[in-house]
Amino acid sequence: MSVSPQERISHVVRRLGIGAHGQLVAGITSVDEAIATALDLTAEPAPPPQIPAPRDVDDARRAEQRRLPAEFWFTQMIQSGRLIEERLVWFWHDHFATSIRKVRFPYLMWRQHLTIRRFATGSFADLLHAMATDPALLLYLDGVDNQAGAVNENFGREVMELFTMGRGTYAEADVVACAQSCTGWVVFIPRPGRERSRIPPDVEAWTSLFVPRRHHAGSKTFLGVTGPLDLEGAMDIILERPETKAFVASKLYGEIVGGEPDTATLQSLVAAFADYEIMRLVEAITATPQFLADETISSKVRTPLERVVGGLQAFGGHQQTLRAIGAYLETVDYMPWVPPNVAGFPRGTRLIGPHTLVHGFDAALAVGPDVPDLDGAQILHRLGIYDMSSTTRRVLDATVDPRARIALALNCPEYALT
Amino acid sequence: MSDAPATRPPTDSAEPAVEPTIEPPACGLVTRRQFIAGLGATVGVVAAGAYGISVWARREDMPATAAPSKSTTTSSSSPSSTTSLPPGAVGPGVEGRTLVVVEMGGGNDALNMVVPHQSIAYHDMRGGLAITDPIDLDGEIGFHPALEYLAARYHDGDVAIVEGIGYPNPDLSHFASMATWWTGMPGAVGANGWLGRYLDAVAGDDMLAGITVGPGPSAAMLGERAFVVSIQDFSGLAPMQPPWMDGTDELVAAWSGFAPAGMYSTGMLAAVQSAIRSAAAATDILAAALDAGTDDEPRLPGRQAGGSLHGYLDVAAQLIVSGLAPRVVYVHGFGDFDTHEGQADRHRQMMQNLDDGLSSFFAKVDAAGLNSEVVVATTSEFGRRIASNGSGTDHGTAAAHLIVGSPVAAGRHGSALDLGTVDNRGNPTYTIDFRGYYASLLEGWLGVDAETVLGGTYETVPVIGSQ
């Protein structure tokens, strides 16, 4: 089946943004316009809520510490005009997967979110440096336990395997040397009634700080470089490696296009990523012939996050929507801030097992309930689906209740793909 | 619809989730604009909501069903073993047998479950938390006094006690330790679960070969291909009930209409249609199985099953006696074994629940004449510290576990922990690798090649068969 022009436009928007943006898609008349719209960062970003730093760990448990970030982030995904920013904020969260279940403090997750948002469309080198001393990541990958004399290799290994160079590009000795270089960082977590005796007065609570006496100051050899390396030095060495550009470029290609780039394509992406400018890489990816190829369109499984956000963009929500989004994404284990493991969120055919598929109907509880009485094709257009089977249309049109029709549309085969 | 689907369906993301505590949305008319405004304005509505509590917060010390990272490992090499298995990779396995795994999340205090009552070190270090009235089994160890049913089964020759289960370089965090136990591959990034790999290799098209009973999927059951279904109660595999619908049956029925048998598609669309067909079929088969032959029998309805071991085991027993005969039922998320404080009462209650739950479970299984087809094995991410902290015990390492059922080789297996020799954190050294425990079940009970499932060879214990 050939791909219709509007389906191709929709493809561009849903791959570069989060969700479906059906109403936006309906007004776009060419693929070039779609790419330009999705990559446009001229609109002012929405100001994030001012969430005050908690006084101490007890104060950090207040409900609004969790609610305000969720409200802000989901709202941005649904309605921000800076589409590519939301795609990249999600991508980098998945990339630097950090779970609140281990970090425990929403405020630290929020700070990390703001860091990701700040650098999401900027420089990967800046992002990596910021994340390497990010308090939430220091807690998540045990950086706070990593000290001279008791080296913890968790971050030292993951930073290369998952964040930068990829498996098989370094030796075990490099893991140790990287971990040693990164020793000495801790997070200032204010405990009630505890004196901050050993914390310098200029250090703010909930930030990370370098404690020289915990640092392994001696010489180490990391990826062929020998010297008294520290964390910044180790990150710079990693950024010098060509594998880092290839690994990150390939992963973002997989996010936007799907699969892995062929050798020639990867070379062109690495060239575009020479200065680690993320938007230059994105532009290069959208310029590959594969991005717009027929076989790319609807070749990926739509994630639960994309499913529910697309539904909300199309039909709005209600006062309990945030709660319903959370219940749905928890049930199918796709909750932002709660990646199932360090490798990030599942993708592909893992997302079309019975549990995840059946609970796709839970996404409908976030939508409406005041929904228009539209026929099947109209509903799917709102969801950015233009190429649909007659079977799908027939099932939708035969459904009497407009809410059930929308619930079914959110769970039809075409909408399960992106 | 009761026939198994003709197609081989894709996989499930059987990963952990926590129990959603959603309430139906308010049904007032709200426009899109109001919704967007509402995100900011309806603070009062959402603030104290389950969303905040259940989603973004965990109890500080208990990451519940969190899927962990590897961490603090000091092993010098990353496992290179395959973390997913193709069909047939481990042999066919033995048909008709069910392994029920009961995961005691939080770190069960095995020393107060299987009590070394003759150990001076135990009494010295445990102080007031030592069990002084265990049910003696052999003059050396005894069960917690709440485990009356299990003690009777032990004397009947139906309980294997495997002592000293652990692994090298143990991690004391729930998070990392759960990952280790779930994957059976410490430190393997993103590895599938040990049972997920097993199911991938043996389950073929049977999407109900592995069923998780609990608040959500378990990472132990996560695989590439296997259709690991997760259910919470007797409602089976069903979406949440929309407030505007009497039942979700019609929704699911209409849904299967998207993918009528014989429909021609290609690529991912075909995969999704096949998956929808299979999922709808699984929903029906499960519903029938959960409803079969139990009209006169009182059982815990719906939500009451949630959160209790008794309720979950009730569902597990029904899955088995209904004839569905899943190869694996994974029961988890029913209690907090993380007894840092108030241990005496809390642990007694959980031991009581375990004993009552297994008693009632086996009563149903035995009544159906299936006692030779079912084995229950316990897991937990770690044991607890020997020394009491006053009112509880902190995270420990190696621990004893139980395997229950007529087919087991009863008695003590492995070697008891040496409580007199502890590491710098006060924990004894394991005597059998937990992967050897898994291998004993995979080989001894499920009849498959454990080395391939676990990516290595580990010393096993003969827990199945006569001794």
Tab-separated table of N, CA and C in Angstrom, chain A residues 266-378:
chain	number	residue	atom	x	y	z
A	266	LEU	N	25.818	6.553	8.490
A	266	LEU	CA	26.419	6.843	9.787
A	266	LEU	C	27.582	7.819	9.634
A	267	GLN	N	28.368	7.637	8.585
A	267	GLN	CA	29.487	8.558	8.359
A	267	GLN	C	28.989	9.994	8.199
A	268	SER	N	27.917	10.135	7.442
A	268	SER	CA	27.406	11.492	7.230
A	268	SER	C	26.859	12.076	8.534
A	269	LEU	N	26.259	11.211	9.365
A	269	LEU	CA	25.727	11.701	10.641
A	269	LEU	C	26.863	12.090	11.586
A	270	VAL	N	27.903	11.274	11.604
A	270	VAL	CA	29.047	11.577	12.467
A	270	VAL	C	29.686	12.901	12.043
A	271	ALA	N	29.760	13.124	10.735
A	271	ALA	CA	30.320	14.388	10.249
A	271	ALA	C	29.471	15.567	10.716
A	272	ALA	N	28.166	15.406	10.648
A	272	ALA	CA	27.277	16.489	11.086
A	272	ALA	C	27.370	16.719	12.590
A	273	PHE	N	27.779	15.679	13.310
A	273	PHE	CA	27.815	15.722	14.768
A	273	PHE	C	29.218	16.077	15.272
A	274	ALA	N	30.064	16.562	14.355
A	274	ALA	CA	31.482	16.784	14.684
A	274	ALA	C	31.660	17.648	15.919
A	275	ASP	N	30.819	18.673	16.071
A	275	ASP	CA	30.943	19.568	17.227
A	275	ASP	C	29.943	19.219	18.330
A	276	TYR	N	29.313	18.071	18.234
A	276	TYR	CA	28.335	17.612	19.222
A	276	TYR	C	27.099	18.507	19.298
A	277	GLU	N	26.860	19.270	18.217
A	277	GLU	CA	25.640	20.086	18.213
A	277	GLU	C	24.453	19.191	17.879
A	278	ILE	N	23.553	19.061	18.838
A	278	ILE	CA	22.480	18.078	18.709
A	278	ILE	C	21.531	18.425	17.555
A	279	MET	N	21.216	19.692	17.388
A	279	MET	CA	20.271	20.040	16.319
A	279	MET	C	20.867	19.812	14.936
A	280	ARG	N	22.183	19.958	14.805
A	280	ARG	CA	22.799	19.649	13.506
A	280	ARG	C	22.662	18.160	13.199
A	281	LEU	N	22.781	17.340	14.237
A	281	LEU	CA	22.590	15.900	14.040
A	281	LEU	C	21.136	15.599	13.663
A	282	VAL	N	20.211	16.246	14.353
A	282	VAL	CA	18.793	16.027	14.031
A	282	VAL	C	18.508	16.411	12.576
A	283	GLU	N	19.032	17.551	12.169
A	283	GLU	CA	18.803	17.988	10.785
A	283	GLU	C	19.387	16.985	9.793
A	284	ALA	N	20.561	16.484	10.123
A	284	ALA	CA	21.178	15.495	9.225
A	284	ALA	C	20.339	14.221	9.156
A	285	ILE	N	19.766	13.838	10.291
A	285	ILE	CA	18.926	12.626	10.290
A	285	ILE	C	17.673	12.847	9.434
A	286	THR	N	17.074	14.031	9.568
A	286	THR	CA	15.861	14.282	8.774
A	286	THR	C	16.192	14.414	7.285
A	287	ALA	N	17.459	14.657	6.969
A	287	ALA	CA	17.847	14.776	5.561
A	287	ALA	C	18.200	13.431	4.939
A	288	THR	N	18.271	12.376	5.733
A	288	THR	CA	18.581	11.075	5.125
A	288	THR	C	17.371	10.603	4.319
A	289	PRO	N	17.619	9.938	3.194
A	289	PRO	CA	16.490	9.417	2.414
A	289	PRO	C	15.655	8.424	3.216
A	290	GLN	N	16.303	7.735	4.166
A	290	GLN	CA	15.564	6.729	4.945
A	290	GLN	C	14.457	7.363	5.784
A	291	PHE	N	14.659	8.593	6.230
A	291	PHE	CA	13.682	9.212	7.127
A	291	PHE	C	12.293	9.281	6.490
A	292	LEU	N	12.262	9.559	5.200
A	292	LEU	CA	10.969	9.722	4.543
A	292	LEU	C	10.561	8.508	3.709
A	293	ALA	N	11.374	7.460	3.766
A	293	ALA	CA	11.091	6.286	2.933
A	293	ALA	C	9.791	5.608	3.361
A	294	ASP	N	9.100	5.033	2.375
A	294	ASP	CA	7.841	4.336	2.669
A	294	ASP	C	8.018	3.288	3.768
A	295	GLU	N	9.119	2.549	3.698
A	295	GLU	CA	9.280	1.445	4.654
A	295	GLU	C	9.585	1.934	6.069
A	296	THR	N	9.895	3.217	6.212
A	296	THR	CA	10.118	3.767	7.552
A	296	THR	C	8.799	4.137	8.225
A	297	ILE	N	7.849	4.514	7.398
A	297	ILE	CA	6.576	5.008	7.944
A	297	ILE	C	5.776	3.866	8.549
A	298	SER	N	5.328	4.067	9.772
A	298	SER	CA	4.599	3.033	10.524
A	298	SER	C	5.412	1.749	10.691
A	299	SER	N	6.700	1.902	10.853
A	299	SER	CA	7.550	0.723	11.047
A	299	SER	C	7.920	0.525	12.506
A	300	LYS	N	7.601	1.495	13.360
A	300	LYS	CA	7.941	1.369	14.777
A	300	LYS	C	6.673	1.157	15.599
A	301	VAL	N	6.837	0.495	16.734
A	301	VAL	CA	5.711	0.367	17.649
A	301	VAL	C	5.564	1.680	18.417
A	302	ARG	N	4.368	2.221	18.399
A	302	ARG	CA	4.112	3.453	19.143
A	302	ARG	C	4.228	3.155	20.634
A	303	THR	N	4.949	3.968	21.344
A	303	THR	CA	5.112	3.696	22.776
A	303	THR	C	3.847	4.093	23.534
A	304	PRO	N	3.636	3.518	24.711
A	304	PRO	CA	2.480	3.924	25.520
A	304	PRO	C	2.448	5.434	25.771
A	305	LEU	N	3.603	6.026	25.946
A	305	LEU	CA	3.648	7.474	26.170
A	305	LEU	C	3.112	8.208	24.941
A	306	GLU	N	3.578	7.813	23.757
A	306	GLU	CA	3.115	8.458	22.529
A	306	GLU	C	1.622	8.216	22.320
A	307	ARG	N	1.165	7.039	22.704
A	307	ARG	CA	-0.248	6.704	22.537
A	307	ARG	C	-1.134	7.651	23.344
A	308	VAL	N	-0.814	7.812	24.601
A	308	VAL	CA	-1.710	8.603	25.458
A	308	VAL	C	-1.554	10.093	25.166
A	309	VAL	N	-0.345	10.530	24.880
A	309	VAL	CA	-0.148	11.953	24.582
A	309	VAL	C	-0.862	12.316	23.277
A	310	GLY	N	-0.768	11.452	22.281
A	310	GLY	CA	-1.474	11.703	21.026
A	310	GLY	C	-2.978	11.779	21.221
A	311	GLY	N	-3.497	10.922	22.077
A	311	GLY	CA	-4.926	10.944	22.367
A	311	GLY	C	-5.352	12.232	23.038
A	312	LEU	N	-4.516	12.726	23.948
A	312	LEU	CA	-4.835	13.969	24.648
A	312	LEU	C	-4.721	15.166	23.706
A	313	GLN	N	-3.752	15.120	22.799
A	313	GLN	CA	-3.649	16.201	21.816
A	313	GLN	C	-4.905	16.239	20.946
A	314	ALA	N	-5.454	15.083	20.677
A	314	ALA	CA	-6.621	15.015	19.788
A	314	ALA	C	-7.922	15.360	20.496
A	315	PHE	N	-8.088	14.926	21.720
A	315	PHE	CA	-9.418	15.000	22.341
A	315	PHE	C	-9.433	15.644	23.713
A	316	GLY	N	-8.292	16.127	24.197
A	316	GLY	CA	-8.287	16.791	25.488
A	316	GLY	C	-8.509	15.817	26.627
A	317	GLY	N	-8.567	16.374	27.807
A	317	GLY	CA	-8.693	15.525	28.988
A	317	GLY	C	-9.649	16.113	29.991
A	318	HIS	N	-9.480	15.733	31.224
A	318	HIS	CA	-10.384	16.152	32.280
A	318	HIS	C	-9.572	16.401	33.540
A	319	GLN	N	-10.264	16.694	34.623
A	319	GLN	CA	-9.536	17.096	35.821
A	319	GLN	C	-8.697	15.984	36.424
A	320	GLN	N	-9.045	14.752	36.143
A	320	GLN	CA	-8.284	13.631	36.698
A	320	GLN	C	-7.322	13.027	35.674
A	321	THR	N	-7.095	13.775	34.593
A	321	THR	CA	-6.292	13.205	33.520
A	321	THR	C	-4.882	12.827	33.963
A	322	LEU	N	-4.286	13.685	34.746
A	322	LEU	CA	-2.921	13.409	35.169
A	322	LEU	C	-2.854	12.071	35.904
A	323	ARG	N	-3.835	11.862	36.752
A	323	ARG	CA	-3.905	10.622	37.505
A	323	ARG	C	-4.105	9.423	36.564
A	324	ALA	N	-4.956	9.639	35.565
A	324	ALA	CA	-5.224	8.542	34.628
A	324	ALA	C	-4.003	8.232	33.764
A	325	ILE	N	-3.296	9.273	33.346
A	325	ILE	CA	-2.060	9.041	32.592
A	325	ILE	C	-1.111	8.203	33.443
A	326	GLY	N	-0.986	8.600	34.701
A	326	GLY	CA	-0.063	7.903	35.594
A	326	GLY	C	-0.457	6.452	35.798
A	327	ALA	N	-1.746	6.223	36.001
A	327	ALA	CA	-2.191	4.843	36.225
A	327	ALA	C	-1.902	3.991	34.996
A	328	TYR	N	-2.188	4.550	33.828
A	328	TYR	CA	-1.939	3.804	32.580
A	328	TYR	C	-0.449	3.520	32.396
A	329	LEU	N	0.361	4.552	32.508
A	329	LEU	CA	1.790	4.357	32.234
A	329	LEU	C	2.455	3.487	33.298
A	330	GLU	N	1.951	3.541	34.519
A	330	GLU	CA	2.461	2.629	35.550
A	330	GLU	C	2.125	1.191	35.212
A	331	THR	N	0.889	0.977	34.824
A	331	THR	CA	0.442	-0.386	34.541
A	331	THR	C	1.261	-1.020	33.427
A	332	VAL	N	1.562	-0.228	32.406
A	332	VAL	CA	2.324	-0.791	31.280
A	332	VAL	C	3.813	-0.502	31.429
A	333	ASP	N	4.193	0.013	32.592
A	333	ASP	CA	5.610	0.211	32.920
A	333	ASP	C	6.308	1.146	31.946
A	334	TYR	N	5.692	2.267	31.703
A	334	TYR	CA	6.300	3.235	30.796
A	334	TYR	C	6.275	4.632	31.390
A	335	MET	N	6.440	4.701	32.684
A	335	MET	CA	6.307	5.957	33.390
A	335	MET	C	7.591	6.781	33.286
A	336	PRO	N	7.493	8.016	32.790
A	336	PRO	CA	8.664	8.887	32.856
A	336	PRO	C	9.182	8.948	34.304
A	337	TRP	N	10.482	8.972	34.437
A	337	TRP	CA	11.177	8.946	35.725
A	337	TRP	C	11.218	7.562	36.343
A	338	VAL	N	10.577	6.581	35.725
A	338	VAL	CA	10.634	5.230	36.287
A	338	VAL	C	11.031	4.227	35.196
A	339	PRO	N	12.180	4.445	34.563
A	339	PRO	CA	12.594	3.460	33.559
A	339	PRO	C	12.806	2.109	34.225
A	340	PRO	N	12.452	1.031	33.547
A	340	PRO	CA	12.566	-0.278	34.189
A	340	PRO	C	13.995	-0.661	34.555
A	341	ASN	N	14.969	-0.185	33.825
A	341	ASN	CA	16.352	-0.440	34.230
A	341	ASN	C	17.281	0.562	33.566
A	342	VAL	N	18.584	0.394	33.812
A	342	VAL	CA	19.555	1.366	33.303
A	342	VAL	C	19.554	1.464	31.783
A	343	ALA	N	19.060	0.439	31.122
A	343	ALA	CA	19.036	0.474	29.659
A	343	ALA	C	17.855	1.286	29.124
A	344	GLY	N	17.029	1.824	29.997
A	344	GLY	CA	15.948	2.682	29.552
A	344	GLY	C	14.649	1.918	29.307
A	345	PHE	N	13.775	2.530	28.532
A	345	PHE	CA	12.427	1.987	28.340
A	345	PHE	C	12.398	0.954	27.215
A	346	PRO	N	11.518	-0.043	27.332
A	346	PRO	CA	11.423	-1.051	26.279
A	346	PRO	C	10.868	-0.455	24.994
A	347	ARG	N	11.200	-1.088	23.889
A	347	ARG	CA	10.684	-0.624	22.613
A	347	ARG	C	10.426	-1.830	21.731
A	348	GLY	N	9.872	-1.572	20.586
A	348	GLY	CA	9.673	-2.635	19.604
A	348	GLY	C	8.590	-3.612	20.014
A	349	THR	N	8.806	-4.868	19.643
A	349	THR	CA	7.744	-5.854	19.837
A	349	THR	C	7.468	-6.157	21.304
A	350	ARG	N	8.378	-5.757	22.198
A	350	ARG	CA	8.065	-5.922	23.618
A	350	ARG	C	6.821	-5.111	24.014
A	351	LEU	N	6.478	-4.142	23.186
A	351	LEU	CA	5.350	-3.274	23.533
A	351	LEU	C	4.029	-3.787	22.980
A	352	ILE	N	4.033	-4.938	22.316
A	352	ILE	CA	2.754	-5.437	21.796
A	352	ILE	C	2.420	-6.813	22.365
A	353	GLY	N	2.882	-7.078	23.562
A	353	GLY	CA	2.416	-8.266	24.272
A	353	GLY	C	1.017	-8.037	24.817
A	354	PRO	N	0.333	-9.109	25.230
A	354	PRO	CA	-1.058	-8.997	25.676
A	354	PRO	C	-1.266	-7.977	26.794
A	355	HIS	N	-0.390	-7.996	27.775
A	355	HIS	CA	-0.580	-7.087	28.914
A	355	HIS	C	-0.576	-5.632	28.447
A	356	THR	N	0.448	-5.270	27.701
A	356	THR	CA	0.575	-3.883	27.257
A	356	THR	C	-0.543	-3.515	26.289
A	357	LEU	N	-0.895	-4.441	25.414
A	357	LEU	CA	-1.944	-4.133	24.439
A	357	LEU	C	-3.312	-3.985	25.099
A	358	VAL	N	-3.661	-4.946	25.947
A	358	VAL	CA	-4.989	-4.880	26.573
A	358	VAL	C	-5.114	-3.615	27.425
A	359	HIS	N	-4.050	-3.295	28.141
A	359	HIS	CA	-4.126	-2.093	28.981
A	359	HIS	C	-3.981	-0.815	28.167
A	360	GLY	N	-3.792	-0.935	26.863
A	360	GLY	CA	-3.874	0.245	26.012
A	360	GLY	C	-5.228	0.937	26.169
A	361	PHE	N	-6.247	0.165	26.513
A	361	PHE	CA	-7.563	0.776	26.739
A	361	PHE	C	-7.562	1.684	27.960
A	362	ASP	N	-6.647	1.444	28.893
A	362	ASP	CA	-6.561	2.338	30.051
A	362	ASP	C	-6.218	3.762	29.614
A	363	ALA	N	-5.514	3.879	28.482
A	363	ALA	CA	-5.163	5.213	27.983
A	363	ALA	C	-6.421	6.018	27.695
A	364	ALA	N	-7.490	5.324	27.316
A	364	ALA	CA	-8.735	6.029	26.988
A	364	ALA	C	-9.327	6.717	28.213
A	365	LEU	N	-8.959	6.249	29.407
A	365	LEU	CA	-9.512	6.869	30.610
A	365	LEU	C	-8.923	8.250	30.865
A	366	ALA	N	-7.804	8.541	30.203
A	366	ALA	CA	-7.206	9.870	30.358
A	366	ALA	C	-7.865	10.884	29.430
A	367	VAL	N	-8.582	10.390	28.431
A	367	VAL	CA	-9.078	11.238	27.346
A	367	VAL	C	-10.543	11.578	27.570
A	368	GLY	N	-10.935	12.738	27.083
A	368	GLY	CA	-12.344	13.122	27.171
A	368	GLY	C	-12.715	13.559	28.565
A	369	PRO	N	-13.936	13.290	29.028
A	369	PRO	CA	-14.972	12.467	28.417
A	369	PRO	C	-15.847	13.239	27.429
A	370	ASP	N	-15.643	14.536	27.340
A	370	ASP	CA	-16.493	15.343	26.464
A	370	ASP	C	-15.929	15.267	25.052
A	371	VAL	N	-16.261	14.215	24.337
A	371	VAL	CA	-15.657	14.009	23.031
A	371	VAL	C	-16.689	14.228	21.925
A	372	PRO	N	-16.235	14.716	20.778
A	372	PRO	CA	-17.150	14.938	19.663
A	372	PRO	C	-17.589	13.621	19.040
A	373	ASP	N	-18.737	13.655	18.412
A	373	ASP	CA	-19.276	12.456	17.774
A	373	ASP	C	-18.743	12.382	16.346
A	374	LEU	N	-17.591	11.786	16.192
A	374	LEU	CA	-16.925	11.736	14.891
A	374	LEU	C	-16.966	10.319	14.341
A	375	ASP	N	-16.903	10.229	13.017
A	375	ASP	CA	-16.833	8.874	12.460
A	375	ASP	C	-15.394	8.368	12.527
A	376	GLY	N	-15.223	7.116	12.147
A	376	GLY	CA	-13.924	6.462	12.317
A	376	GLY	C	-12.792	7.204	11.629
A	377	ALA	N	-13.011	7.598	10.380
A	377	ALA	CA	-11.942	8.266	9.640
A	377	ALA	C	-11.604	9.608	10.281
A	378	GLN	N	-12.630	10.328	10.721
A	378	GLN	CA	-12.372	11.635	11.361
A	378	GLN	C	-11.567	11.474	12.655
